[in-house]
């Protein structure tokens, strides 16, 4: 959950790591149905924050490239 929150607040590159760790942990929880886990909601929340952080990172990269192309067109007098 910490990596997911950090991916939203501080650094988007942590999003895929939070997403991956959440998937692994949920698989472990599902593989051991006899064990009672109390933090499944936290794992799911961290995983979702990682997904959102990853999507925001991709959006930021796309907007950056659009901005670069727009600047190149403005500064190139044809």
Coordinates of C-alpha atoms in Angstrom, one line a residue:
X1 CA 0.0 0.0 0.0
X2 CA 2.9 2.3 0.7
X3 CA 4.3 2.0 -2.8
X4 CA 0.9 2.6 -4.3
X5 CA 0.4 5.8 -2.3
X6 CA 4.0 6.9 -3.1
X7 CA 3.3 6.3 -6.8
X8 CA 0.4 8.7 -6.6
X9 CA 2.1 11.4 -4.5
X10 CA 5.8 11.3 -5.1
X11 CA 7.0 9.2 -8.0
X12 CA 4.9 7.5 -10.6
X13 CA 7.6 5.0 -11.5
X14 CA 6.7 3.1 -8.3
X15 CA 3.3 2.3 -9.7
X16 CA 4.2 -0.8 -11.6
X17 CA 6.1 -2.1 -8.6
X18 CA 3.1 -1.6 -6.3
X19 CA 0.9 -3.3 -8.9
X20 CA 3.2 -6.3 -9.3
X21 CA 3.6 -6.7 -5.5
X22 CA -0.1 -6.5 -5.0
X23 CA -0.7 -9.1 -7.7
X24 CA 1.8 -11.5 -6.1
X25 CA 0.4 -11.0 -2.6
X26 CA -3.2 -11.6 -3.8
X27 CA -2.1 -14.8 -5.5
X28 CA -0.4 -15.9 -2.3
X29 CA -3.6 -15.2 -0.3
X30 CA -5.7 -17.1 -2.8
X31 CA -3.3 -20.0 -2.8
X32 CA -3.7 -20.4 1.0
X33 CA -7.4 -20.3 1.7
X34 CA -7.0 -21.8 5.2
X35 CA -5.1 -18.9 6.5
X36 CA -7.1 -15.9 7.6
X37 CA -5.6 -12.7 6.2
X38 CA -6.8 -9.4 7.6
X39 CA -5.1 -7.1 5.2
X40 CA -6.6 -8.1 1.9
X41 CA -8.3 -4.7 1.6
X42 CA -5.0 -2.9 2.1
X43 CA -3.4 -5.0 -0.5
X44 CA -6.2 -4.3 -2.9
X45 CA -6.0 -0.6 -2.2
X46 CA -2.2 -0.5 -2.7
X47 CA -2.6 -2.5 -6.0
X48 CA -5.3 -0.1 -7.3
X49 CA -3.2 2.9 -6.3
X50 CA -0.3 1.4 -8.2
X51 CA -2.6 0.9 -11.3
X52 CA -3.7 4.5 -11.1
X53 CA -0.1 5.7 -10.6
X54 CA 1.0 3.7 -13.6
X55 CA -1.8 5.2 -15.7
X56 CA -1.0 8.7 -14.6
X57 CA 2.7 8.1 -15.4
X58 CA 1.8 7.0 -18.9
X59 CA -0.5 10.1 -19.3
X60 CA 2.3 12.4 -18.2
X61 CA 4.8 10.9 -20.7
X62 CA 2.2 11.2 -23.5
X63 CA 1.5 14.8 -22.6
X64 CA 5.2 15.6 -22.4
X65 CA 5.7 14.3 -25.9
X66 CA 2.7 16.3 -27.2
X67 CA 4.1 19.4 -25.5
X68 CA 7.5 18.8 -27.2
X69 CA 5.9 18.4 -30.6
X70 CA 3.8 21.5 -30.1
X71 CA 6.9 23.5 -29.1
X72 CA 8.8 22.2 -32.2
X73 CA 6.0 23.3 -34.5
X74 CA 5.7 26.7 -32.9
X75 CA 9.5 27.4 -33.1
X76 CA 9.8 26.0 -36.7
X77 CA 8.7 28.8 -39.1
X78 CA 7.7 27.2 -42.3

